[in-house]
PDB file of N, CA and C in Angstrom:
ATOM      1  N   MET A  10     -58.495  28.154  85.097  1.00 87.00           N
ATOM      2  CA  MET A  10     -57.374  28.963  85.533  1.00 87.00           C
ATOM      3  C   MET A  10     -57.345  28.959  87.054  1.00 87.00           C
ATOM      4  N   TYR A  11     -56.144  28.879  87.601  1.00 88.00           N
ATOM      5  CA  TYR A  11     -55.958  28.803  89.044  1.00 88.00           C
ATOM      6  C   TYR A  11     -54.861  29.786  89.448  1.00 88.00           C
ATOM      7  N   ILE A  12     -55.125  30.578  90.474  1.00 92.00           N
ATOM      8  CA  ILE A  12     -54.128  31.513  91.000  1.00 92.00           C
ATOM      9  C   ILE A  12     -53.618  30.963  92.319  1.00 92.00           C
ATOM     10  N   GLN A  13     -52.297  30.766  92.392  1.00 85.00           N
ATOM     11  CA  GLN A  13     -51.716  30.206  93.611  1.00 85.00           C
ATOM     12  C   GLN A  13     -51.552  31.273  94.685  1.00 85.00           C
ATOM     13  N   HIS A  14     -50.865  32.384  94.372  1.00 85.00           N
ATOM     14  CA  HIS A  14     -50.661  33.413  95.387  1.00 85.00           C
ATOM     15  C   HIS A  14     -50.120  34.700  94.771  1.00 85.00           C
ATOM     16  N   LEU A  15     -50.197  35.756  95.575  1.00 91.00           N
ATOM     17  CA  LEU A  15     -49.641  37.070  95.247  1.00 91.00           C
ATOM     18  C   LEU A  15     -48.503  37.303  96.228  1.00 91.00           C
ATOM     19  N   GLN A  16     -47.322  37.638  95.717  1.00 91.00           N
ATOM     20  CA  GLN A  16     -46.166  37.876  96.587  1.00 91.00           C
ATOM     21  C   GLN A  16     -45.531  39.204  96.237  1.00 91.00           C
ATOM     22  N   PRO A  17     -44.999  39.950  97.123  1.00 91.00           N
ATOM     23  CA  PRO A  17     -45.210  39.828  98.575  1.00 91.00           C
ATOM     24  C   PRO A  17     -46.612  40.294  98.946  1.00 91.00           C
ATOM     25  N   ASN A  18     -47.007  40.063 100.171  1.00 81.00           N
ATOM     26  CA  ASN A  18     -48.330  40.466 100.627  1.00 81.00           C
ATOM     27  C   ASN A  18     -48.368  41.953 100.995  1.00 81.00           C
ATOM     28  N   ILE A  19     -47.209  42.516 101.341  1.00 86.00           N
ATOM     29  CA  ILE A  19     -47.081  43.962 101.559  1.00 86.00           C
ATOM     30  C   ILE A  19     -46.265  44.492 100.389  1.00 86.00           C
ATOM     31  N   ILE A  20     -46.889  45.348  99.586  1.00 91.00           N
ATOM     32  CA  ILE A  20     -46.340  45.740  98.287  1.00 91.00           C
ATOM     33  C   ILE A  20     -45.815  47.167  98.311  1.00 91.00           C
ATOM     34  N   LEU A  21     -44.646  47.358  97.693  1.00 90.00           N
ATOM     35  CA  LEU A  21     -44.115  48.703  97.479  1.00 90.00           C
ATOM     36  C   LEU A  21     -44.431  49.156  96.052  1.00 90.00           C
ATOM     37  N   ASN A  22     -44.012  48.410  95.045  1.00 92.00           N
ATOM     38  CA  ASN A  22     -44.264  48.756  93.644  1.00 92.00           C
ATOM     39  C   ASN A  22     -44.814  47.573  92.861  1.00 92.00           C
ATOM     40  N   ASP A  23     -43.965  46.573  92.636  1.00 92.00           N
ATOM     41  CA  ASP A  23     -44.379  45.411  91.856  1.00 92.00           C
ATOM     42  C   ASP A  23     -44.699  44.228  92.756  1.00 92.00           C
ATOM     43  N   SER A  24     -45.603  43.398  92.268  1.00 94.00           N
ATOM     44  CA  SER A  24     -45.944  42.162  92.947  1.00 94.00           C
ATOM     45  C   SER A  24     -45.918  41.046  91.914  1.00 94.00           C
ATOM     46  N   TYR A  25     -45.852  39.829  92.384  1.00 95.00           N
ATOM     47  CA  TYR A  25     -45.760  38.675  91.502  1.00 95.00           C
ATOM     48  C   TYR A  25     -46.943  37.754  91.751  1.00 95.00           C
ATOM     49  N   LEU A  26     -47.662  37.447  90.682  1.00 94.00           N
ATOM     50  CA  LEU A  26     -48.850  36.613  90.752  1.00 94.00           C
ATOM     51  C   LEU A  26     -48.554  35.299  90.038  1.00 94.00           C
ATOM     52  N   THR A  27     -48.647  34.186  90.756  1.00 94.00           N
ATOM     53  CA  THR A  27     -48.397  32.870  90.177  1.00 94.00           C
ATOM     54  C   THR A  27     -49.717  32.297  89.684  1.00 94.00           C
ATOM     55  N   VAL A  28     -49.756  31.971  88.382  1.00 95.00           N
ATOM     56  CA  VAL A  28     -50.989  31.544  87.720  1.00 95.00           C
ATOM     57  C   VAL A  28     -50.751  30.220  87.000  1.00 95.00           C
ATOM     58  N   MET A  29     -51.724  29.316  87.099  1.00 95.00           N
ATOM     59  CA  MET A  29     -51.728  28.071  86.332  1.00 95.00           C
ATOM     60  C   MET A  29     -52.944  28.126  85.422  1.00 95.00           C
ATOM     61  N   SER A  30     -52.710  28.047  84.104  1.00 93.00           N
ATOM     62  CA  SER A  30     -53.800  28.153  83.151  1.00 93.00           C
ATOM     63  C   SER A  30     -53.836  26.931  82.246  1.00 93.00           C
ATOM     64  N   GLU A  31     -55.042  26.439  81.986  1.00 92.00           N
ATOM     65  CA  GLU A  31     -55.224  25.292  81.102  1.00 92.00           C
ATOM     66  C   GLU A  31     -55.229  25.710  79.634  1.00 92.00           C
ATOM     67  N   GLN A  32     -55.461  27.009  79.385  1.00 91.00           N
ATOM     68  CA  GLN A  32     -55.466  27.517  78.019  1.00 91.00           C
ATOM     69  C   GLN A  32     -55.102  28.999  78.028  1.00 91.00           C
ATOM     70  N   ALA A  33     -54.673  29.493  76.879  1.00 93.00           N
ATOM     71  CA  ALA A  33     -54.321  30.907  76.761  1.00 93.00           C
ATOM     72  C   ALA A  33     -55.589  31.756  76.857  1.00 93.00           C
ATOM     73  N   GLY A  34     -55.438  32.970  77.393  1.00 93.00           N
ATOM     74  CA  GLY A  34     -56.586  33.863  77.518  1.00 93.00           C
ATOM     75  C   GLY A  34     -56.222  35.105  78.292  1.00 93.00           C
ATOM     76  N   ASN A  35     -57.239  35.846  78.702  1.00 94.00           N
ATOM     77  CA  ASN A  35     -57.041  37.067  79.472  1.00 94.00           C
ATOM     78  C   ASN A  35     -57.376  36.835  80.938  1.00 94.00           C
ATOM     79  N   LEU A  36     -56.551  37.403  81.796  1.00 95.00           N
ATOM     80  CA  LEU A  36     -56.793  37.436  83.230  1.00 95.00           C
ATOM     81  C   LEU A  36     -57.113  38.881  83.569  1.00 95.00           C
ATOM     82  N   ILE A  37     -58.285  39.118  84.133  1.00 97.00           N
ATOM     83  CA  ILE A  37     -58.707  40.471  84.486  1.00 97.00           C
ATOM     84  C   ILE A  37     -58.587  40.621  85.994  1.00 97.00           C
ATOM     85  N   LEU A  38     -57.821  41.610  86.414  1.00 97.00           N
ATOM     86  CA  LEU A  38     -57.593  41.876  87.832  1.00 97.00           C
ATOM     87  C   LEU A  38     -58.245  43.204  88.181  1.00 97.00           C
ATOM     88  N   LYS A  39     -59.179  43.164  89.116  1.00 97.00           N
ATOM     89  CA  LYS A  39     -59.862  44.378  89.574  1.00 97.00           C
ATOM     90  C   LYS A  39     -59.426  44.637  91.003  1.00 97.00           C
ATOM     91  N   VAL A  40     -58.791  45.774  91.219  1.00 97.00           N
ATOM     92  CA  VAL A  40     -58.277  46.139  92.540  1.00 97.00           C
ATOM     93  C   VAL A  40     -59.269  47.105  93.180  1.00 97.00           C
ATOM     94  N   LEU A  41     -59.773  46.718  94.350  1.00 98.00           N
ATOM     95  CA  LEU A  41     -60.738  47.527  95.085  1.00 98.00           C
ATOM     96  C   LEU A  41     -60.122  47.998  96.394  1.00 98.00           C
ATOM     97  N   ASP A  42     -60.460  49.233  96.801  1.00 96.00           N
ATOM     98  CA  ASP A  42     -60.018  49.682  98.118  1.00 96.00           C
ATOM     99  C   ASP A  42     -60.967  49.107  99.167  1.00 96.00           C
ATOM    100  N   VAL A  43     -60.698  49.381 100.441  1.00 91.00           N
ATOM    101  CA  VAL A  43     -61.490  48.784 101.520  1.00 91.00           C
ATOM    102  C   VAL A  43     -62.939  49.271 101.526  1.00 91.00           C
ATOM    103  N   ASN A  44     -63.224  50.385 100.854  1.00 94.00           N
ATOM    104  CA  ASN A  44     -64.596  50.890 100.761  1.00 94.00           C
ATOM    105  C   ASN A  44     -65.343  50.317  99.564  1.00 94.00           C
ATOM    106  N   GLY A  45     -64.667  49.463  98.782  1.00 93.00           N
ATOM    107  CA  GLY A  45     -65.304  48.848  97.630  1.00 93.00           C
ATOM    108  C   GLY A  45     -65.208  49.644  96.347  1.00 93.00           C
ATOM    109  N   HIS A  46     -64.452  50.739  96.368  1.00 96.00           N
ATOM    110  CA  HIS A  46     -64.282  51.557  95.166  1.00 96.00           C
ATOM    111  C   HIS A  46     -63.191  50.966  94.274  1.00 96.00           C
ATOM    112  N   MET A  47     -63.429  50.997  92.975  1.00 97.00           N
ATOM    113  CA  MET A  47     -62.460  50.485  92.009  1.00 97.00           C
ATOM    114  C   MET A  47     -61.229  51.392  92.009  1.00 97.00           C
ATOM    115  N   ALA A  48     -60.072  50.821  92.301  1.00 97.00           N
ATOM    116  CA  ALA A  48     -58.824  51.580  92.319  1.00 97.00           C
ATOM    117  C   ALA A  48     -58.043  51.398  91.025  1.00 97.00           C
ATOM    118  N   LYS A  49     -58.164  50.200  90.421  1.00 97.00           N
ATOM    119  CA  LYS A  49     -57.375  49.906  89.232  1.00 97.00           C
ATOM    120  C   LYS A  49     -57.903  48.629  88.584  1.00 97.00           C
ATOM    121  N   THR A  50     -57.853  48.588  87.262  1.00 97.00           N
ATOM    122  CA  THR A  50     -58.157  47.368  86.517  1.00 97.00           C
ATOM    123  C   THR A  50     -56.954  47.025  85.658  1.00 97.00           C
ATOM    124  N   ILE A  51     -56.544  45.771  85.708  1.00 96.00           N
ATOM    125  CA  ILE A  51     -55.383  45.299  84.947  1.00 96.00           C
ATOM    126  C   ILE A  51     -55.824  44.102  84.123  1.00 96.00           C
ATOM    127  N   VAL A  52     -55.468  44.088  82.846  1.00 96.00           N
ATOM    128  CA  VAL A  52     -55.741  42.941  81.983  1.00 96.00           C
ATOM    129  C   VAL A  52     -54.400  42.354  81.561  1.00 96.00           C
ATOM    130  N   GLU A  53     -54.204  41.085  81.881  1.00 94.00           N
ATOM    131  CA  GLU A  53     -52.955  40.388  81.562  1.00 94.00           C
ATOM    132  C   GLU A  53     -53.241  39.236  80.605  1.00 94.00           C
ATOM    133  N   ASP A  54     -52.393  39.090  79.595  1.00 94.00           N
ATOM    134  CA  ASP A  54     -52.458  37.918  78.724  1.00 94.00           C
ATOM    135  C   ASP A  54     -51.742  36.768  79.415  1.00 94.00           C
ATOM    136  N   VAL A  55     -52.392  35.619  79.474  1.00 94.00           N
ATOM    137  CA  VAL A  55     -51.758  34.436  80.048  1.00 94.00           C
ATOM    138  C   VAL A  55     -51.667  33.361  78.976  1.00 94.00           C
ATOM    139  N   SER A  56     -50.635  32.564  79.067  1.00 94.00           N
ATOM    140  CA  SER A  56     -50.476  31.439  78.154  1.00 94.00           C
ATOM    141  C   SER A  56     -50.787  30.154  78.909  1.00 94.00           C
ATOM    142  N   GLU A  57     -50.768  29.060  78.220  1.00 95.00           N
ATOM    143  CA  GLU A  57     -51.045  27.777  78.843  1.00 95.00           C
ATOM    144  C   GLU A  57     -49.886  27.374  79.744  1.00 95.00           C
ATOM    145  N   GLY A  58     -50.198  26.835  80.913  1.00 95.00           N
ATOM    146  CA  GLY A  58     -49.171  26.349  81.824  1.00 95.00           C
ATOM    147  C   GLY A  58     -48.977  27.240  83.030  1.00 95.00           C
ATOM    148  N   LEU A  59     -47.923  26.957  83.783  1.00 95.00           N
ATOM    149  CA  LEU A  59     -47.582  27.687  84.995  1.00 95.00           C
ATOM    150  C   LEU A  59     -46.745  28.899  84.640  1.00 95.00           C
ATOM    151  N   GLN A  60     -47.105  30.058  85.184  1.00 95.00           N
ATOM    152  CA  GLN A  60     -46.367  31.290  84.894  1.00 95.00           C
ATOM    153  C   GLN A  60     -46.445  32.253  86.067  1.00 95.00           C
ATOM    154  N   GLN A  61     -45.508  33.177  86.071  1.00 95.00           N
ATOM    155  CA  GLN A  61     -45.484  34.211  87.096  1.00 95.00           C
ATOM    156  C   GLN A  61     -45.612  35.552  86.398  1.00 95.00           C
ATOM    157  N   LEU A  62     -46.658  36.311  86.758  1.00 95.00           N
ATOM    158  CA  LEU A  62     -46.918  37.616  86.161  1.00 95.00           C
ATOM    159  C   LEU A  62     -46.414  38.708  87.084  1.00 95.00           C
ATOM    160  N   VAL A  63     -45.814  39.735  86.500  1.00 95.00           N
ATOM    161  CA  VAL A  63     -45.385  40.902  87.268  1.00 95.00           C
ATOM    162  C   VAL A  63     -46.527  41.914  87.202  1.00 95.00           C
ATOM    163  N   ILE A  64     -47.052  42.283  88.353  1.00 95.00           N
ATOM    164  CA  ILE A  64     -48.172  43.209  88.448  1.00 95.00           C
ATOM    165  C   ILE A  64     -47.668  44.511  89.065  1.00 95.00           C
ATOM    166  N   ASN A  65     -47.780  45.620  88.328  1.00 94.00           N
ATOM    167  CA  ASN A  65     -47.335  46.918  88.818  1.00 94.00           C
ATOM    168  C   ASN A  65     -48.464  47.555  89.623  1.00 94.00           C
ATOM    169  N   LEU A  66     -48.235  47.713  90.914  1.00 94.00           N
ATOM    170  CA  LEU A  66     -49.213  48.332  91.813  1.00 94.00           C
ATOM    171  C   LEU A  66     -48.641  49.576  92.474  1.00 94.00           C
ATOM    172  N   GLY A  67     -47.553  50.103  91.920  1.00 93.00           N
ATOM    173  CA  GLY A  67     -46.876  51.260  92.498  1.00 93.00           C
ATOM    174  C   GLY A  67     -47.680  52.540  92.458  1.00 93.00           C
ATOM    175  N   ASP A  68     -48.690  52.625  91.580  1.00 94.00           N
ATOM    176  CA  ASP A  68     -49.477  53.852  91.461  1.00 94.00           C
ATOM    177  C   ASP A  68     -50.637  53.921  92.458  1.00 94.00           C
ATOM    178  N   LEU A  69     -50.809  52.887  93.282  1.00 95.00           N
ATOM    179  CA  LEU A  69     -51.857  52.907  94.303  1.00 95.00           C
ATOM    180  C   LEU A  69     -51.393  53.688  95.524  1.00 95.00           C
ATOM    181  N   ALA A  70     -52.327  54.330  96.205  1.00 95.00           N
ATOM    182  CA  ALA A  70     -52.027  55.002  97.470  1.00 95.00           C
ATOM    183  C   ALA A  70     -51.800  53.950  98.550  1.00 95.00           C
ATOM    184  N   SER A  71     -51.123  54.323  99.609  1.00 95.00           N
ATOM    185  CA  SER A  71     -50.920  53.403 100.729  1.00 95.00           C
ATOM    186  C   SER A  71     -52.253  53.001 101.323  1.00 95.00           C
ATOM    187  N   GLY A  72     -52.365  51.727 101.682  1.00 95.00           N
ATOM    188  CA  GLY A  72     -53.603  51.250 102.295  1.00 95.00           C
ATOM    189  C   GLY A  72     -53.827  49.783 102.031  1.00 95.00           C
ATOM    190  N   ASN A  73     -55.022  49.323 102.383  1.00 96.00           N
ATOM    191  CA  ASN A  73     -55.401  47.921 102.201  1.00 96.00           C
ATOM    192  C   ASN A  73     -56.320  47.787 100.995  1.00 96.00           C
ATOM    193  N   TYR A  74     -56.120  46.704 100.246  1.00 96.00           N
ATOM    194  CA  TYR A  74     -56.855  46.489  99.007  1.00 96.00           C
ATOM    195  C   TYR A  74     -57.268  45.030  98.876  1.00 96.00           C
ATOM    196  N   ILE A  75     -58.198  44.794  97.965  1.00 96.00           N
ATOM    197  CA  ILE A  75     -58.601  43.445  97.578  1.00 96.00           C
ATOM    198  C   ILE A  75     -58.432  43.346  96.069  1.00 96.00           C
ATOM    199  N   LEU A  76     -57.729  42.323  95.630  1.00 96.00           N
ATOM    200  CA  LEU A  76     -57.548  42.050  94.211  1.00 96.00           C
ATOM    201  C   LEU A  76     -58.510  40.923  93.839  1.00 96.00           C
ATOM    202  N   ASN A  77     -59.459  41.206  92.956  1.00 96.00           N
ATOM    203  CA  ASN A  77     -60.387  40.197  92.463  1.00 96.00           C
ATOM    204  C   ASN A  77     -59.934  39.767  91.083  1.00 96.00           C
ATOM    205  N   ALA A  78     -59.745  38.475  90.884  1.00 96.00           N
ATOM    206  CA  ALA A  78     -59.263  37.936  89.614  1.00 96.00           C
ATOM    207  C   ALA A  78     -60.401  37.244  88.875  1.00 96.00           C
ATOM    208  N   PHE A  79     -60.491  37.523  87.573  1.00 96.00           N
ATOM    209  CA  PHE A  79     -61.515  36.948  86.717  1.00 96.00           C
ATOM    210  C   PHE A  79     -60.880  36.403  85.455  1.00 96.00           C
ATOM    211  N   SER A  80     -61.422  35.308  84.957  1.00 93.00           N
ATOM    212  CA  SER A  80     -61.099  34.799  83.632  1.00 93.00           C
ATOM    213  C   SER A  80     -62.353  35.014  82.804  1.00 93.00           C
ATOM    214  N   GLY A  81     -62.352  36.070  81.981  1.00 85.00           N
ATOM    215  CA  GLY A  81     -63.587  36.473  81.308  1.00 85.00           C
ATOM    216  C   GLY A  81     -64.563  36.967  82.360  1.00 85.00           C
ATOM    217  N   ASP A  82     -65.757  36.386  82.405  1.00 89.00           N
ATOM    218  CA  ASP A  82     -66.758  36.757  83.407  1.00 89.00           C
ATOM    219  C   ASP A  82     -66.752  35.833  84.621  1.00 89.00           C
ATOM    220  N   VAL A  83     -65.831  34.876  84.651  1.00 94.00           N
ATOM    221  CA  VAL A  83     -65.792  33.883  85.721  1.00 94.00           C
ATOM    222  C   VAL A  83     -64.846  34.342  86.834  1.00 94.00           C
ATOM    223  N   PHE A  84     -65.384  34.475  88.047  1.00 96.00           N
ATOM    224  CA  PHE A  84     -64.589  34.848  89.211  1.00 96.00           C
ATOM    225  C   PHE A  84     -63.668  33.697  89.588  1.00 96.00           C
ATOM    226  N   ILE A  85     -62.395  34.025  89.861  1.00 95.00           N
ATOM    227  CA  ILE A  85     -61.421  33.002  90.228  1.00 95.00           C
ATOM    228  C   ILE A  85     -61.055  33.076  91.705  1.00 95.00           C
ATOM    229  N   LYS A  86     -60.633  34.264  92.141  1.00 95.00           N
ATOM    230  CA  LYS A  86     -60.100  34.367  93.505  1.00 95.00           C
ATOM    231  C   LYS A  86     -60.053  35.821  93.946  1.00 95.00           C
ATOM    232  N   ALA A  87     -60.179  36.040  95.270  1.00 96.00           N
ATOM    233  CA  ALA A  87     -59.981  37.347  95.883  1.00 96.00           C
ATOM    234  C   ALA A  87     -58.751  37.251  96.792  1.00 96.00           C
ATOM    235  N   ILE A  88     -57.879  38.250  96.680  1.00 94.00           N
ATOM    236  CA  ILE A  88     -56.659  38.258  97.481  1.00 94.00           C
ATOM    237  C   ILE A  88     -56.541  39.610  98.173  1.00 94.00           C
ATOM    238  N   ARG A  89     -56.358  39.589  99.472  1.00 94.00           N
ATOM    239  CA  ARG A  89     -56.133  40.829 100.235  1.00 94.00           C
ATOM    240  C   ARG A  89     -54.644  41.151 100.243  1.00 94.00           C
ATOM    241  N   PHE A  90     -54.323  42.444 100.113  1.00 95.00           N
ATOM    242  CA  PHE A  90     -52.925  42.861 100.223  1.00 95.00           C
ATOM    243  C   PHE A  90     -52.871  44.288 100.749  1.00 95.00           C
ATOM    244  N   SER A  91     -51.682  44.678 101.196  1.00 95.00           N
ATOM    245  CA  SER A  91     -51.429  46.030 101.692  1.00 95.00           C
ATOM    246  C   SER A  91     -50.413  46.712 100.792  1.00 95.00           C
ATOM    247  N   LYS A  92     -50.637  47.984 100.525  1.00 95.00           N
ATOM    248  CA  LYS A  92     -49.714  48.798  99.737  1.00 95.00           C
ATOM    249  C   LYS A  92     -49.066  49.796 100.667  1.00 95.00           C
ATOM    250  N   GLN A  93     -47.724  49.862 100.640  1.00 92.00           N
ATOM    251  CA  GLN A  93     -47.025  50.837 101.497  1.00 92.00           C
ATOM    252  C   GLN A  93     -46.595  52.020 100.683  1.00 92.00           C
TER     253      GLN A  93
END
């Protein structure tokens, strides 16, 4: 599984995550604040191929965050973003 990018980088409510997957499965997104505390965990079902997932981040407080993406127990990517 490969994550291309998270758009926009400054988020109000929803964000879009572009994912390329070789097989169907679960994508686990762990959102951490700048102090390393878990702010939110999101589990998304992905299918095979290129897709764009809508990620609701509107319930986060304003600030800077890191989104860590996992496929099962395998780390894929860390993405920094700001929530307004």
